[in-house]
mmCIF file of C-alpha atoms and ligand atoms in Angstrom:
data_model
loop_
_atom_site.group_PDB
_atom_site.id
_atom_site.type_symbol
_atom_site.label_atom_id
_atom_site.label_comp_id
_atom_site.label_asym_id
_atom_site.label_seq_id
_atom_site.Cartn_x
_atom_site.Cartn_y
_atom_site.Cartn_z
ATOM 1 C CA UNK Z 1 52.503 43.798 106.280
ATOM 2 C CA UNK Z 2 53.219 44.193 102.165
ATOM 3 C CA UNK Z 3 54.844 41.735 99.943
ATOM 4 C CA UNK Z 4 58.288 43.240 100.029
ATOM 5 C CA UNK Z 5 57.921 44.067 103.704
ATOM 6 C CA UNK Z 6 57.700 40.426 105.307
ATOM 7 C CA UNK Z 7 59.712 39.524 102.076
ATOM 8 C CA UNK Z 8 62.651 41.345 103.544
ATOM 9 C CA UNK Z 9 62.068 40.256 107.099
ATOM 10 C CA UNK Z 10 62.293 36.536 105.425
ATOM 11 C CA UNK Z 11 65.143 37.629 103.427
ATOM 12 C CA UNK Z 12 67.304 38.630 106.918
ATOM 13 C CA UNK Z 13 66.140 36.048 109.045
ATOM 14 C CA UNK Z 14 67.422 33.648 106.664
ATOM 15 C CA UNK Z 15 70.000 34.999 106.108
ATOM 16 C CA UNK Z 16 71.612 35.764 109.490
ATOM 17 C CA UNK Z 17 70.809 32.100 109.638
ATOM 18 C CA UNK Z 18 73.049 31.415 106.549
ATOM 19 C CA UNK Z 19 76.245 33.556 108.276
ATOM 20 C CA UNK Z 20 75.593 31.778 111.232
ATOM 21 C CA UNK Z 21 79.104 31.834 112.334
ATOM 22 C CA UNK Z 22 80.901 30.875 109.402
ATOM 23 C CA UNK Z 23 83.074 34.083 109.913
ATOM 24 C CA UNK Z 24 84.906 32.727 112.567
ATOM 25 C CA UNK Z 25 86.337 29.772 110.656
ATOM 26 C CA UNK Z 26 87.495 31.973 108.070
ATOM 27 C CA UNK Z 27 88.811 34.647 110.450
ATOM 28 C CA UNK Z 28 90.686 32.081 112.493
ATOM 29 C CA UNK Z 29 91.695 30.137 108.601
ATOM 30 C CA UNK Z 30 93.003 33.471 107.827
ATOM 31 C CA UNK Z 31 97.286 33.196 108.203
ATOM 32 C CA UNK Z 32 97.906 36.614 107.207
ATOM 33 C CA UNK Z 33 96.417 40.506 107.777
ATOM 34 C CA UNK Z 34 95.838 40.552 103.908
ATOM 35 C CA UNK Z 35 93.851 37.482 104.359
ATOM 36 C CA UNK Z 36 92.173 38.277 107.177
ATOM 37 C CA UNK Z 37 91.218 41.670 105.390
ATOM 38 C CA UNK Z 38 89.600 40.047 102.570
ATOM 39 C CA UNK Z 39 87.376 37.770 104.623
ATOM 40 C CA UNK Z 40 86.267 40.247 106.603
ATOM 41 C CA UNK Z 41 85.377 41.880 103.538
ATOM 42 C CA UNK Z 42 83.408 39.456 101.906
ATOM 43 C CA UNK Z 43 81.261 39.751 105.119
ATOM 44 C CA UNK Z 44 81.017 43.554 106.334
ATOM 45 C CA UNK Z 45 82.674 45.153 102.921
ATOM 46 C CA UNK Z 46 80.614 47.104 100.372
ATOM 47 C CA UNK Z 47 79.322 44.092 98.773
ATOM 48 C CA UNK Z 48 79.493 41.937 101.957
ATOM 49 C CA UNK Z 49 76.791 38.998 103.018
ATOM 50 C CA UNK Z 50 75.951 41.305 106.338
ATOM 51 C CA UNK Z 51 76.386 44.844 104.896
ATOM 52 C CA UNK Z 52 73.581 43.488 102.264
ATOM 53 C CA UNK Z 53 70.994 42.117 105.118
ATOM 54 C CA UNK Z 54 71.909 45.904 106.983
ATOM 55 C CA UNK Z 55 70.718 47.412 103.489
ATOM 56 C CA UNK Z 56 67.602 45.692 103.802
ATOM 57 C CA UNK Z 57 66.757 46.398 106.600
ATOM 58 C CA UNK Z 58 65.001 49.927 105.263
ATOM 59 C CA UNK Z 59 62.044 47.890 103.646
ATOM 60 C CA UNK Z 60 61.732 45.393 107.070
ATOM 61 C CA UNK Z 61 58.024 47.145 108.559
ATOM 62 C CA UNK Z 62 58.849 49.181 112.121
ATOM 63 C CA UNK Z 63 57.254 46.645 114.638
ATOM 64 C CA UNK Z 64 59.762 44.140 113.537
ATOM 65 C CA UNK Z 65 62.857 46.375 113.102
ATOM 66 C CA UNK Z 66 63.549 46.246 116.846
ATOM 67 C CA UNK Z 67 63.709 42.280 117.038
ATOM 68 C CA UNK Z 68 65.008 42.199 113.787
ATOM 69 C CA UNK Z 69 67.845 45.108 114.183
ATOM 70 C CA UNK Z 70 69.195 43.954 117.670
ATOM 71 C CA UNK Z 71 70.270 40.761 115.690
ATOM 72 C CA UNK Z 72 71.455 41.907 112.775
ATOM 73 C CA UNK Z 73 73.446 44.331 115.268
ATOM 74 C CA UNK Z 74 74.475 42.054 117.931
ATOM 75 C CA UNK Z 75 76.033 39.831 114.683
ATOM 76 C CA UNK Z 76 77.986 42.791 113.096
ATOM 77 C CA UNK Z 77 79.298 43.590 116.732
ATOM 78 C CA UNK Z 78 80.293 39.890 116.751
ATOM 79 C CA UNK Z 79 81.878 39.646 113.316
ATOM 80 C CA UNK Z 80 83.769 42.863 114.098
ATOM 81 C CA UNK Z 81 84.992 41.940 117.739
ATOM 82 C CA UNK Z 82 86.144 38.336 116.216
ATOM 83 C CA UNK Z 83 88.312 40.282 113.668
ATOM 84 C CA UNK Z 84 89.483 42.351 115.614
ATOM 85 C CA UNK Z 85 90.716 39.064 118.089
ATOM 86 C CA UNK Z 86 92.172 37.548 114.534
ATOM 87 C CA UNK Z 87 93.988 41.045 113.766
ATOM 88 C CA UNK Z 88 95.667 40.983 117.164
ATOM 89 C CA UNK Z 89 96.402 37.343 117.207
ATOM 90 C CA UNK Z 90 98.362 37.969 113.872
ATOM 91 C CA UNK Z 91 100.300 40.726 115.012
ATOM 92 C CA UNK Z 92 101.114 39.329 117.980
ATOM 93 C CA UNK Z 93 102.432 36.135 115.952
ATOM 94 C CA UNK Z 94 104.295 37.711 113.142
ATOM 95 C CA UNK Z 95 106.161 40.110 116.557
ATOM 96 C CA UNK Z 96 106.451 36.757 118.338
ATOM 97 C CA UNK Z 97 108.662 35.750 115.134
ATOM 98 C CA UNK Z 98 110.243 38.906 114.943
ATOM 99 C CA UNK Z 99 112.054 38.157 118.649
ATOM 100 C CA UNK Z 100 112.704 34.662 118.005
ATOM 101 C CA UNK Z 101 114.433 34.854 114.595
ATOM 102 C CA UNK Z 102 117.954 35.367 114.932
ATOM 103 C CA UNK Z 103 118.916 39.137 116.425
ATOM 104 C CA UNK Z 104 120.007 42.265 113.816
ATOM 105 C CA UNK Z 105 123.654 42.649 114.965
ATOM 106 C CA UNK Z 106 123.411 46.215 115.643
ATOM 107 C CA UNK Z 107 127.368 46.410 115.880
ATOM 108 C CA UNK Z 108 127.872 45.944 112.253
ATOM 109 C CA UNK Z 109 129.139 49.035 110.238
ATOM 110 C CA UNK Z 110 126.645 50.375 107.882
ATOM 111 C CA UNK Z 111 126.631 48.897 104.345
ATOM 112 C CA UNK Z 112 126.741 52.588 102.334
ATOM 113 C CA UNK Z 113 129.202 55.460 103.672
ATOM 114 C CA UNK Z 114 129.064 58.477 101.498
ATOM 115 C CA UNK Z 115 131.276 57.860 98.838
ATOM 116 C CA UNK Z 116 134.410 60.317 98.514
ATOM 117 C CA UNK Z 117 134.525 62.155 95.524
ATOM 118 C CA UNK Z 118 137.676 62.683 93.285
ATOM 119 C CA UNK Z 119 138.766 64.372 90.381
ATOM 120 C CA UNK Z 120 137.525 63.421 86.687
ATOM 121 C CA UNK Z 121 140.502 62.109 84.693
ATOM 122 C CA UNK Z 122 140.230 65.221 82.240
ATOM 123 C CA UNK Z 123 140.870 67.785 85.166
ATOM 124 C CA UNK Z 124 143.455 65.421 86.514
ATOM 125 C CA UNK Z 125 145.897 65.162 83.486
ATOM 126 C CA UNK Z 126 144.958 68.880 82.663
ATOM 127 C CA UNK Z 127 146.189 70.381 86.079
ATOM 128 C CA UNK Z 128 149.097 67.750 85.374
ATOM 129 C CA UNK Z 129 150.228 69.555 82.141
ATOM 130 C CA UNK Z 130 149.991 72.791 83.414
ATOM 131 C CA UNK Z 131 151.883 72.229 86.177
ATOM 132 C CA UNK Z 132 154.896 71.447 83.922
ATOM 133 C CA UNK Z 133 154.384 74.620 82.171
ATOM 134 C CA UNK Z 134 153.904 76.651 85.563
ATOM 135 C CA UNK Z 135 157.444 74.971 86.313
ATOM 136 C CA UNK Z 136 158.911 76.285 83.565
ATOM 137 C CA UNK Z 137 157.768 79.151 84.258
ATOM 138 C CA UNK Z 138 154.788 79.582 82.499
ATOM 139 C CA UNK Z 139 151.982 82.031 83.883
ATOM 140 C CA UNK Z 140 148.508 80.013 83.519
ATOM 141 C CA UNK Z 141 145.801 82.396 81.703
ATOM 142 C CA UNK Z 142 141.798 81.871 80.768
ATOM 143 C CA UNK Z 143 140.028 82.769 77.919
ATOM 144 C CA UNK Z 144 136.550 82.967 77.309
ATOM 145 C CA UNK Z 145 134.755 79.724 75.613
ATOM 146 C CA UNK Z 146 132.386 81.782 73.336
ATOM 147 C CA UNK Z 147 134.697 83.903 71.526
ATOM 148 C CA UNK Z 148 134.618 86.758 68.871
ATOM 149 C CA UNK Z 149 135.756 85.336 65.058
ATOM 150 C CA UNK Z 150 138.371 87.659 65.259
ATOM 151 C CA UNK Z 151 140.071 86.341 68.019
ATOM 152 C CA UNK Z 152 139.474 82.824 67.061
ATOM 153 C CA UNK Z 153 140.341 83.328 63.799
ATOM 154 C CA UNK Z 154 140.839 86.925 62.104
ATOM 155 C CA UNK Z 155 143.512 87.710 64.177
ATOM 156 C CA UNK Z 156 145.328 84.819 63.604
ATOM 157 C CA UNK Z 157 145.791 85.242 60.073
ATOM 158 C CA UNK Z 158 142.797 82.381 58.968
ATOM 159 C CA UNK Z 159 141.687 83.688 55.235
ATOM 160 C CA UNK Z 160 137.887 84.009 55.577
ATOM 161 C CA UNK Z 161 137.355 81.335 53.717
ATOM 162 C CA UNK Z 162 139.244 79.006 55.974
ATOM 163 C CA UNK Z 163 138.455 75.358 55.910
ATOM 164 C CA UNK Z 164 137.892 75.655 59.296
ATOM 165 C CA UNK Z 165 135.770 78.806 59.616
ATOM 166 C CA UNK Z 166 133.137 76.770 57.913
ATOM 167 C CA UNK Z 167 129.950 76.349 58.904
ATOM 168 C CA UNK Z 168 130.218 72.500 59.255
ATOM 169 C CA UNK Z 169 133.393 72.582 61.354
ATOM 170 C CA UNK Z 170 132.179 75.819 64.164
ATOM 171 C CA UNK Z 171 129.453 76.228 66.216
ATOM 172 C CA UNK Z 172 128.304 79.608 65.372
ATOM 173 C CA UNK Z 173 126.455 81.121 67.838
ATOM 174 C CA UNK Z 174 125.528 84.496 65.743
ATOM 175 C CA UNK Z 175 127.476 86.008 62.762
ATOM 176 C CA UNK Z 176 130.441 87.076 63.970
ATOM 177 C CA UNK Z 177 130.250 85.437 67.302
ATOM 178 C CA UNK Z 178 131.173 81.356 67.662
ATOM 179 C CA UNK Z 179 132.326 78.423 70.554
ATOM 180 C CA UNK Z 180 135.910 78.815 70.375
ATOM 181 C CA UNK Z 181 137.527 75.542 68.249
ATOM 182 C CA UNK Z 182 140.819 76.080 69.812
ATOM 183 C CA UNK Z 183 143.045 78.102 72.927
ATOM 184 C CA UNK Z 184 144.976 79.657 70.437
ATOM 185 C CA UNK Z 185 142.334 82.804 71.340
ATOM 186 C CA UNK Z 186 144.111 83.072 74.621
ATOM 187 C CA UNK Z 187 147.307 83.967 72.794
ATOM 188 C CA UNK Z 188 145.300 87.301 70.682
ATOM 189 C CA UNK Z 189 143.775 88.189 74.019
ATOM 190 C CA UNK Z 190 147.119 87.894 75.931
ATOM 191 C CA UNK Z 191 149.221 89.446 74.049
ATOM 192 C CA UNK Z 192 146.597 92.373 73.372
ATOM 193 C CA UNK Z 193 146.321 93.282 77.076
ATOM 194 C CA UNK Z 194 150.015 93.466 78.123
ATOM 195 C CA UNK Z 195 153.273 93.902 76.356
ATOM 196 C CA UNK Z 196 155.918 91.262 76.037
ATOM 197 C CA UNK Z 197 157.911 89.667 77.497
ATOM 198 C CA UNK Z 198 155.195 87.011 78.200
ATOM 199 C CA UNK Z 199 155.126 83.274 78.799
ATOM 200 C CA UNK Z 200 151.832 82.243 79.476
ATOM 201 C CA UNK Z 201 149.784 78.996 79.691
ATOM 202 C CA UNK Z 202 146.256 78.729 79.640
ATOM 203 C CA UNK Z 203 143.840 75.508 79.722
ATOM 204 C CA UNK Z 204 140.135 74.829 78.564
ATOM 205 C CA UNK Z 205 137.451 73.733 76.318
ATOM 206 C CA UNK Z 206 136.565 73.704 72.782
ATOM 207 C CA UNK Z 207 134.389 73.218 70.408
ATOM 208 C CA UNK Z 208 133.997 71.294 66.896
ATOM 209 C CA UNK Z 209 131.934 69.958 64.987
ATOM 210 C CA UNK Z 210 133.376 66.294 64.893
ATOM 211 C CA UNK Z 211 132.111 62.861 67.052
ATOM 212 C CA UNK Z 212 133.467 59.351 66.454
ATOM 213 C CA UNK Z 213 135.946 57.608 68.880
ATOM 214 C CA UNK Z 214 138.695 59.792 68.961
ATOM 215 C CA UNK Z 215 136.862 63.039 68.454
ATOM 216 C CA UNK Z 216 134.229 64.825 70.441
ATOM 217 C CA UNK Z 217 131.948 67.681 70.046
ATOM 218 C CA UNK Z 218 133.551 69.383 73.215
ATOM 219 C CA UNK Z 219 137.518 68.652 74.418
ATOM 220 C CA UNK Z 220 140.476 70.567 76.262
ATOM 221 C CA UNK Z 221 143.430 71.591 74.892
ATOM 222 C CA UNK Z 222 146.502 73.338 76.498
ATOM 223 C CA UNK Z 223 147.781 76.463 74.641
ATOM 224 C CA UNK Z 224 150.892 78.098 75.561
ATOM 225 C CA UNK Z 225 152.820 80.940 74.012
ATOM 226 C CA UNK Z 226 156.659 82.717 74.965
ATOM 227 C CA UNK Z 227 156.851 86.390 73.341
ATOM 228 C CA UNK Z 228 160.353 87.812 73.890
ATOM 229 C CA UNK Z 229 163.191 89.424 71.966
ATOM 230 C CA UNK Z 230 165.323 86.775 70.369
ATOM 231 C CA UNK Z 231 163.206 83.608 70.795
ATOM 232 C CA UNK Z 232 164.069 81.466 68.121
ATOM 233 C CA UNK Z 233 162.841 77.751 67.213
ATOM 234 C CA UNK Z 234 165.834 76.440 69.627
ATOM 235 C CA UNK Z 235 163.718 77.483 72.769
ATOM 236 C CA UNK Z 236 160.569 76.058 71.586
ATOM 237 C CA UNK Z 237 162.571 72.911 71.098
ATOM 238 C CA UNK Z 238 164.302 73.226 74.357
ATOM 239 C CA UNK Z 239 160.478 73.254 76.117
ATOM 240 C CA UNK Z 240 158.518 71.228 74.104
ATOM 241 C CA UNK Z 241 161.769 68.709 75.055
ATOM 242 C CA UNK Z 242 161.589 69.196 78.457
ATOM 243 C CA UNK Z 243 157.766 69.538 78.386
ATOM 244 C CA UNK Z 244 158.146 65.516 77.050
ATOM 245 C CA UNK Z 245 160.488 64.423 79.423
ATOM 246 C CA UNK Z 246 159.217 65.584 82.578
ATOM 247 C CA UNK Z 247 155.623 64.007 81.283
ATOM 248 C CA UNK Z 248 157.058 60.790 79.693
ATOM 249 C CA UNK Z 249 160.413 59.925 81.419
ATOM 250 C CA UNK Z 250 163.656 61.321 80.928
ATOM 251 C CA UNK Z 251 165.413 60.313 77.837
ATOM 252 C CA UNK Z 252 162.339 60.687 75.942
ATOM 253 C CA UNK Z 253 162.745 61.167 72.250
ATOM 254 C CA UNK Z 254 161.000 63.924 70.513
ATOM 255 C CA UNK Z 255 160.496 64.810 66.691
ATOM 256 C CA UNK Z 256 159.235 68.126 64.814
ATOM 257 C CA UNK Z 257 157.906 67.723 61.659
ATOM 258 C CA UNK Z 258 156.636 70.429 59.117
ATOM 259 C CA UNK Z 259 153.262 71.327 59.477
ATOM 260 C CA UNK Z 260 150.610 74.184 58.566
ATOM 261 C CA UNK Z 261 148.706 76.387 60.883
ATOM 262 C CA UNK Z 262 148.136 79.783 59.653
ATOM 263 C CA UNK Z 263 149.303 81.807 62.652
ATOM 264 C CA UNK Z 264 152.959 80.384 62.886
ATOM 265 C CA UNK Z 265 155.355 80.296 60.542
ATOM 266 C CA UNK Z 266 157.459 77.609 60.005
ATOM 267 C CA UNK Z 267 154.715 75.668 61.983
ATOM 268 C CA UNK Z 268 155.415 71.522 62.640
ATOM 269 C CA UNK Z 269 154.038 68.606 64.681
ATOM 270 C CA UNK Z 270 155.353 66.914 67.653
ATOM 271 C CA UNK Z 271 155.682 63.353 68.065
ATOM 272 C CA UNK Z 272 157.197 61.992 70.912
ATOM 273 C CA UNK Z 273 158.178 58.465 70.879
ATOM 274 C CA UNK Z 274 155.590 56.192 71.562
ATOM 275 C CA UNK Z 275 155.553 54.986 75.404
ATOM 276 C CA UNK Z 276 154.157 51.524 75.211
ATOM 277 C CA UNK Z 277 156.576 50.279 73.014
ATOM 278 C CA UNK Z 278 159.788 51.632 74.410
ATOM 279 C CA UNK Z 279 162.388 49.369 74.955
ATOM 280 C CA UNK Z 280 165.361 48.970 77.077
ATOM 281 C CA UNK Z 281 168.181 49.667 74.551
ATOM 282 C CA UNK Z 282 166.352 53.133 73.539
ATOM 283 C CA UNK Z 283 164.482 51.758 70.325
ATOM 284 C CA UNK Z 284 161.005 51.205 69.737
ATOM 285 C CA UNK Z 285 159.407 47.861 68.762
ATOM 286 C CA UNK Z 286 156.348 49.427 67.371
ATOM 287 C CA UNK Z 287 153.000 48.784 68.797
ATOM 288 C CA UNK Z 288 149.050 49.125 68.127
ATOM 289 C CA UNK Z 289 148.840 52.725 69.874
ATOM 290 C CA UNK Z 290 151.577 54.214 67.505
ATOM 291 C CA UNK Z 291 150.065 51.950 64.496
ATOM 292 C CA UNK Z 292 153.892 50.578 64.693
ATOM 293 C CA UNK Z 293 155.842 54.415 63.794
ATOM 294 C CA UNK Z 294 157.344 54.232 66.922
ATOM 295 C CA UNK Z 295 155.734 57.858 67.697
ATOM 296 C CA UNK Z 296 152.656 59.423 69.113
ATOM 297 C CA UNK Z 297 151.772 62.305 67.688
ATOM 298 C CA UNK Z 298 151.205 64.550 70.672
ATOM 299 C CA UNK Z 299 151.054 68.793 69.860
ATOM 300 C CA UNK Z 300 151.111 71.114 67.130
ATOM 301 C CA UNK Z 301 152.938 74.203 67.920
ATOM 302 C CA UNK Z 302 155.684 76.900 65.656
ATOM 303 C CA UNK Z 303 156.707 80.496 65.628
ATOM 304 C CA UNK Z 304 154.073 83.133 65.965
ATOM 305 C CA UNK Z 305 153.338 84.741 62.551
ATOM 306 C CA UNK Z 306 154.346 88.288 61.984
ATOM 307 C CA UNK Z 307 151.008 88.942 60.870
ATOM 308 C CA UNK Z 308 149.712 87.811 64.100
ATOM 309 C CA UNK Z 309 151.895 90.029 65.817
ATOM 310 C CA UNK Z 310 150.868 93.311 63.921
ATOM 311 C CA UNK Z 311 147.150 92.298 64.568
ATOM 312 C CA UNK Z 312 147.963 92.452 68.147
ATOM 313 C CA UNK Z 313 150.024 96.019 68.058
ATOM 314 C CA UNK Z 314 153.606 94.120 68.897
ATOM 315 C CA UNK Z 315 156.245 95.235 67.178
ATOM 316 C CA UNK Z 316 157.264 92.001 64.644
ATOM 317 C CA UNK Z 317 160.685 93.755 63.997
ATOM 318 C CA UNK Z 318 161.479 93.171 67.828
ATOM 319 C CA UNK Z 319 159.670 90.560 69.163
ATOM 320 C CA UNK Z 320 159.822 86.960 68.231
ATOM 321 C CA UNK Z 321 157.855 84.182 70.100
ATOM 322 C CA UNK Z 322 156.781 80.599 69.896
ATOM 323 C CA UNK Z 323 153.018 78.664 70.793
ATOM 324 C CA UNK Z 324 151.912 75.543 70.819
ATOM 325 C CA UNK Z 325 148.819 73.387 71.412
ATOM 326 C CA UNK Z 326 147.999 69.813 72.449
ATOM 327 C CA UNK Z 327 144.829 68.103 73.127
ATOM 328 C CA UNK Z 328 144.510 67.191 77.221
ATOM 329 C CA UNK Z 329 141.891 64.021 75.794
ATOM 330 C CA UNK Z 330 144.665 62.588 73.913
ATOM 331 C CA UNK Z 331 147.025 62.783 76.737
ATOM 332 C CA UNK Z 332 144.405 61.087 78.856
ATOM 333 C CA UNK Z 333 143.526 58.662 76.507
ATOM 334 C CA UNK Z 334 147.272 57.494 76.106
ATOM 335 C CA UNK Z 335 147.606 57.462 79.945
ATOM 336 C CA UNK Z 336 145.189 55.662 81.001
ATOM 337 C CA UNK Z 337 144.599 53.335 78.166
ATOM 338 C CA UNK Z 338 141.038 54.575 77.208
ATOM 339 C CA UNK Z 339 139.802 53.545 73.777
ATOM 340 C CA UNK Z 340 137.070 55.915 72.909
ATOM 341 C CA UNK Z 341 137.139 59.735 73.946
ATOM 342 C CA UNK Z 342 133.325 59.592 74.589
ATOM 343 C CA UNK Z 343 133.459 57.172 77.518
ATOM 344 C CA UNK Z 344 135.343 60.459 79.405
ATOM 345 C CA UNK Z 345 131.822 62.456 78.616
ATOM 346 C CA UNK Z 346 129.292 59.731 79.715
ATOM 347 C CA UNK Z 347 130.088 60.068 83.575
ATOM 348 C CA UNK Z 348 129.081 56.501 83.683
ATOM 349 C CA UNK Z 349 130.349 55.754 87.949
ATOM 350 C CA UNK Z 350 131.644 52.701 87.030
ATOM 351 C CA UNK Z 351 134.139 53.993 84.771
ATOM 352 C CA UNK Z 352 135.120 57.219 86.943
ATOM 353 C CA UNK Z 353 135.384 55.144 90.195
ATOM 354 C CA UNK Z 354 138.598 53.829 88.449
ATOM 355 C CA UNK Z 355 139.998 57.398 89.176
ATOM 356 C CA UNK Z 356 139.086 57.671 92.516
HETATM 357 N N1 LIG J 401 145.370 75.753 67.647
HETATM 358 C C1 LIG J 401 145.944 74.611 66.967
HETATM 359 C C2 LIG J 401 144.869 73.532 66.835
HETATM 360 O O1 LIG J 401 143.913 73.569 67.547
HETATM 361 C C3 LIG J 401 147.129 74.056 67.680
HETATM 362 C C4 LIG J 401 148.283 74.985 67.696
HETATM 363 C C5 LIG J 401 148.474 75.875 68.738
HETATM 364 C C6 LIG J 401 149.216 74.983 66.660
HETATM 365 C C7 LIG J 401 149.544 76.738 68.736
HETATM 366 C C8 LIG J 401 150.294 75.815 66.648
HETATM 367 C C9 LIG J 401 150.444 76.698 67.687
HETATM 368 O O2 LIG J 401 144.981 72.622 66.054
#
C-alpha cells in the first residue's frame, strides 16, 4: 500500500470516527427546515465533513474499499434517514400549530372587491355644461384636436403675426398644421359644412404652451356658436344669463365687459358673481376665490366677425350670430374647490376616489 493510499484509509477511518453521530444532535437541535437544511449541509453538502471522506475514497487501495465503503455508506444512509425523520418531525409540528392556532373564519367577506369605477371630474362638469346648452337647444358638435392653421386661426381673422400664432404659445406639429389652442375651430368647420340657422355646442381639448397652477399644457373648453338672421347681442345675453343661472342658482348675477378676440366684434368677458361669497341680501362680501371683486371671471364670448363669416361663404349682410368659450378646468376647479389644475392630470386614486 503507498503513502497516500493507507494515508487516505487513515484519513476516513478517523474521520467517520470524528462524525460519529454528532449529526443527530444537530438534526434534532435544529427548530426550523432552514436550520435543519444547513446542518445537513455542513455534513452531506458540497463542502460537507462526509461528502469530503466520500471524495477520498478514490485514493483508499481496492482490498480496503469494500470494508471501508460499506461504512462510509451505511453512515450517509444514516445521516440521510435521520434528516429525513427531523424534516418530517418539523412539518408535522409547524401543521400541528397550524390546527391548534385559532381557526381562519372562512365566513368573513373578502377584504378587496373590485373597486367601481366613476367618471373623472373633467368629463363630469363637461357633460354638465353641455347639457345646459343641449337644453337650450344647442346641437353638441366635435372637432378634430390637430387642426389646420386656417381653421384655428386664418379663418378667424388672427393677423399672421398673432401673438398667439407664435411659436412659444402653439404646438406646431408641421408648418401649417398645429394642436388646436382653442374650440373656436368647431365654429369654421360648422358653419362651413351646413348653412345657417345653426346653434351648435361642441366640447374638447386643447393645447398651449403654458404650465403653472392654473394653466396646463392640455385643458377643455366648451365652444358654442348661434348663426341666424337677426341675432343680436340681446340673445347672447339672454343665454349666457340663463347658461349662469341654471349652473350657479337662479338669481345669479352676470356682467359683460369689453374684451378683444379677433373673430367677434364687439367681443367682452363674462363674470358671473362669485359663488362663495354670495350673501343672503343679494350682495357679495368678497372672498379669496374672486380676490374680493365679487366676480369670477368665467367665459369669453361676442358677435361673430363679418370677416369670419365671408371666410366661411355666409352671407354677413344676412346672417348675424354670437359664440362663446369657457374653460371646463376652471369650472371644475371653482366647483369642487381644487387649487391647482395639475392635480386633475396626475390621476393620483386618492384624489379621484373623491369623485367616485
Ligand atoms: N376661443 C377663445 C379663447 O380660447 C374664447 C372665445 C370663444 C371667445 C368664442 C369669444 C368667442 O380664449
Amino acid at each position: 500500500m503507498g503513502a497516500d493510499a493507507s494515508g487516505a484509509v487513515l484519513e476516513i477511518e478517523q474521520g467517520l470516527t470524528g462524525l460519529g453521530t454528532s449529526f443527530r444532535d444537530a438534526f434534532a437541535a435544529a427548530p426550523t427546515e432552514q436550520a435543519l437544511r444547513d446542518a445537513h449541509a455542513r455534513v452531506l453538502g458540497k463542502k460537507g465533513d462526509l461528502t469530503a471522506l466520500l471524495k477520498r475514497m478514490g485514493a483508499v487501495p481496492a482490498e480496503a474499499r469494500k470494508v471501508l465503503g460499506e461504512q462510509v455508506n451505511a453512515l450517509k444512509a444514516e445521516v440521510e434517514s435521520a434528516f429525513a425523520a427531523r424534516l418530517a418531525a418539523l412539518a408535522r409540528a409547524s401543521r400541528d400549530a397550524e390546527l391548534a392556532a385559532t381557526p381562519f373564519d372562512l365566513s368573513l367577506p373578502a377584504r378587496v372587491g373590485t373597486p367601481r369605477g366613476h367618471e373623472h371630474p373633467i368629463a363630469r362638469v363637461r357633460d354638465d355644461l353641455l347639457a345646459i346648452f343641449r337644453d337650450l337647444g344647442f346641437v353638441v358638435a366635435s372637432g378634430p384636436e390637430v387642426e389646420f392653421e386656417a381653421n384655428n386661426f386664418t379663418r378667424l381673422g388672427f393677423p399672421p403675426d398673432h401673438p398667439a400664432t407664435d411659436m412659444q404659445d402653439s404646438f406646431w406639429v408641421s408648418p401649417g398644421i398645429l394642436l388646436r389652442t382653442h374650440t373656436s375651430n368647431v365654429q369654421v368647420r360648422e358653419m362651413m359644412s351646413r348653412p345657417p340657422p345653426l346653434a351648435v355646442v361642441s366640447a374638447g381639448a386643447v393645447y398651449r404652451r403654458d404650465d403653472d397652477v392654473t394653466h396646463s399644457p392640455m385643458f377643455h373648453q366648451i365652444e358654442g356658436f348661434l348663426v341666424a338672421e337677426r341675432v343680436s347681442f340681446a340673445e347672447l345675453k339672454g343665454v349666457l344669463t340663463a347658461f349662469a343661472e341654471r349652473l350657479y342658482g337662479p338669481g345669479t348675477p352676470v356682467r359683460f365687459r369689453p374684451s378683444y378676440f379677433p373673430f367677434v366684434e364687439p367681443g367682452a368677458e363674462v363674470d358671473v358673481g362669485c359663488v362663495f361669497c354670495a350673501l343672503p341680501d343679494g350682495t357679495r362680501g368678497g372672498c379669496r376665490v374672486c380676490k374680493h371683486t365679487g366676480w369670477l371671471e368665467v367665459l369669453g364670448c361676442g358677435m361673430i366677425h363679418p370677416v369670419v363669416f365671408e371666410h366661411v361663404g355666409i352671407d354677413p349682410e344676412k346672417y348675424t350670430g354670437f359664440a362663446f368659450g369657457l374653460g371646463v378646468e376652471r369650472v371644475a376647479m371653482l366647483r369642487y374647490g381644487i387649487p391647482d389644475i395639475r392635480l386633475l392630470f396626475e390621476n393620483d386614486p386618492r384624489m379621484l376616489a373623491q369623485f367616485g
